XYZ file of C-alpha atoms in Angstrom:
169
model
C 0.000 0.000 0.000
C 1.474 3.384 -0.959
C 2.381 5.850 1.744
C -0.136 8.662 2.210
C 1.573 12.048 1.891
C 1.231 14.409 4.843
C 2.091 17.881 3.550
C 1.734 20.810 5.920
C 0.212 22.908 3.137
C -3.585 22.973 3.161
C -4.991 21.976 -0.245
C -8.101 24.117 0.250
C -5.946 27.231 0.625
C -4.468 26.810 -2.863
C -5.710 28.264 -6.106
C -4.262 28.474 -9.593
C -1.726 31.277 -9.539
C -0.854 30.921 -5.838
C 2.785 31.915 -5.396
C 5.056 29.814 -3.202
C 7.335 31.725 -0.848
C 10.736 32.393 -2.369
C 13.938 30.895 -1.029
C 17.587 31.693 -1.683
C 20.290 29.030 -1.507
C 23.967 29.998 -1.475
C 26.484 27.561 -2.944
C 30.228 27.629 -2.349
C 33.007 25.573 -3.857
C 33.022 23.622 -0.599
C 29.422 22.635 -1.289
C 30.495 21.378 -4.718
C 33.272 19.313 -3.131
C 30.768 17.784 -0.703
C 28.356 17.017 -3.543
C 31.133 15.486 -5.646
C 32.246 13.325 -2.726
C 28.738 12.002 -2.148
C 28.037 11.312 -5.827
C 31.486 9.942 -6.688
C 32.304 12.747 -9.135
C 36.091 12.737 -9.511
C 36.376 15.932 -11.559
C 39.773 17.322 -10.446
C 38.534 20.897 -10.861
C 36.227 20.365 -7.893
C 38.921 18.960 -5.593
C 42.053 20.872 -6.626
C 43.054 23.750 -4.370
C 45.114 25.139 -7.250
C 42.108 25.061 -9.573
C 39.960 26.664 -6.882
C 42.234 29.677 -6.752
C 43.490 29.864 -10.342
C 40.299 29.271 -12.278
C 37.956 32.245 -12.450
C 34.927 30.053 -11.845
C 33.673 26.502 -11.459
C 30.321 25.286 -12.799
C 27.884 23.595 -10.414
C 26.629 20.201 -11.631
C 23.142 20.342 -13.136
C 21.857 17.456 -11.038
C 22.812 19.391 -7.909
C 20.716 22.299 -9.144
C 17.778 19.960 -9.797
C 18.185 18.400 -6.355
C 18.134 21.836 -4.735
C 14.918 22.626 -6.619
C 13.367 19.403 -5.301
C 14.526 20.389 -1.802
C 12.888 23.781 -2.197
C 9.602 22.127 -3.146
C 9.845 19.575 -0.330
C 10.565 22.344 2.166
C 7.426 24.197 1.118
C 5.316 21.049 1.295
C 6.634 19.895 4.669
C 6.660 16.334 3.269
C 8.907 15.706 0.255
C 7.046 12.459 -0.484
C 3.981 14.516 -1.451
C 5.757 15.376 -4.715
C 4.985 12.391 -6.923
C 6.666 13.670 -10.100
C 9.281 16.259 -10.849
C 10.305 17.062 -14.393
C 12.866 19.598 -15.425
C 14.537 20.738 -18.585
C 17.607 22.908 -18.326
C 17.642 26.223 -20.141
C 19.788 26.083 -23.244
C 23.247 27.536 -22.531
C 22.022 29.427 -19.494
C 21.823 26.807 -16.766
C 25.486 26.891 -15.873
C 25.826 28.151 -12.340
C 29.276 29.678 -11.938
C 30.828 29.798 -8.486
C 33.831 32.116 -8.131
C 36.735 31.220 -5.846
C 36.273 32.063 -2.173
C 32.712 33.296 -2.777
C 29.226 31.875 -3.051
C 26.637 32.029 -5.770
C 22.979 32.480 -4.928
C 20.110 30.556 -6.483
C 16.690 32.153 -6.078
C 13.813 29.665 -6.086
C 10.179 30.530 -6.657
C 7.101 28.498 -7.461
C 3.528 28.911 -8.610
C 0.479 26.664 -8.703
C -0.407 26.129 -12.373
C -3.259 23.635 -12.042
C -5.423 21.969 -9.414
C -7.438 18.762 -9.530
C -9.847 18.901 -6.566
C -11.233 15.405 -7.190
C -7.808 13.764 -6.998
C -6.426 16.445 -4.671
C -3.429 17.081 -6.892
C -1.627 20.273 -7.772
C 0.916 21.074 -10.437
C 3.651 23.449 -9.323
C 5.936 25.303 -11.738
C 9.381 25.886 -10.223
C 11.642 28.746 -11.278
C 15.319 28.959 -10.352
C 17.554 31.912 -11.202
C 21.183 32.679 -10.614
C 22.873 35.929 -11.586
C 19.584 36.960 -13.216
C 19.545 33.947 -15.559
C 17.077 31.067 -15.597
C 18.518 27.672 -14.697
C 15.567 25.710 -16.085
C 13.719 26.110 -19.327
C 10.929 24.149 -17.665
C 10.517 22.598 -14.227
C 7.266 21.344 -12.740
C 6.120 18.945 -10.074
C 2.938 17.039 -9.431
C 1.940 17.130 -5.768
C -0.596 14.904 -3.983
C -2.613 15.828 -0.948
C -4.439 13.283 1.222
C -8.161 12.773 0.802
C -10.079 14.473 3.631
C -12.184 11.415 4.496
C -10.752 7.994 3.624
C -13.469 5.843 5.239
C -15.994 5.515 2.393
C -14.060 5.112 -0.826
C -15.848 7.343 -3.285
C -15.718 7.251 -7.074
C -13.308 10.176 -7.311
C -10.706 8.575 -5.048
C -11.007 5.262 -6.955
C -10.506 7.131 -10.241
C -7.428 8.876 -8.875
C -5.986 5.651 -7.464
C -6.514 3.796 -10.753
C -4.936 6.585 -12.822
C -1.917 6.630 -10.502
C -1.573 2.837 -10.791
C -1.777 3.034 -14.584
C 1.149 5.488 -14.688
C 3.374 3.290 -12.519
C-alpha cells in the first residue's frame, strides 16, 4: 500500500496562480566538493586547491541544481514524499551556475500553482530557479498529492485517482 503524503500545506488554501514563498540558496566551492564526494564525481577541478584559486569560476553540476529545486519544493510542502513527479529541462546555454573562488553564488527559487485537480487532490507546481539573473531551467514542474479528507468511504473520485496513478506506474 502506498504511503499517504502528509504535507503541511492545506490543499483548500491553494488556487491556480498561488505563489510559493521564495527561497535563496547559497552555494560555495566547498558545497560542490561535498556534492562530488557524495556522488562519486572525480572531476579534479572540484577537488584541486590550485584550480579553486586559479580558475575564475567553477560550474555547479546540473543534477545538484535539480536536487536543490526538489529540496525547495519539499521544504514548502513539509513532506517531500507529497511530490509524486518532478520534471525539469535545463535552459539552453544558461543553466550553468558559476561559483567564483572564495565566494558563493545564490540561487533564487520561486514556485507557482499552475493547475489543481480537486477530485484527486493534486496540484501542479511550476518551479523557477535563477542565478545571476539567468534562468537555470527552461521548464521545471512537479505534481503534488494531498491526502483525501475522508478515507473511510471510498468514493468514485478517489477510486478514479488511485486507478490513474496505478496506470502510470
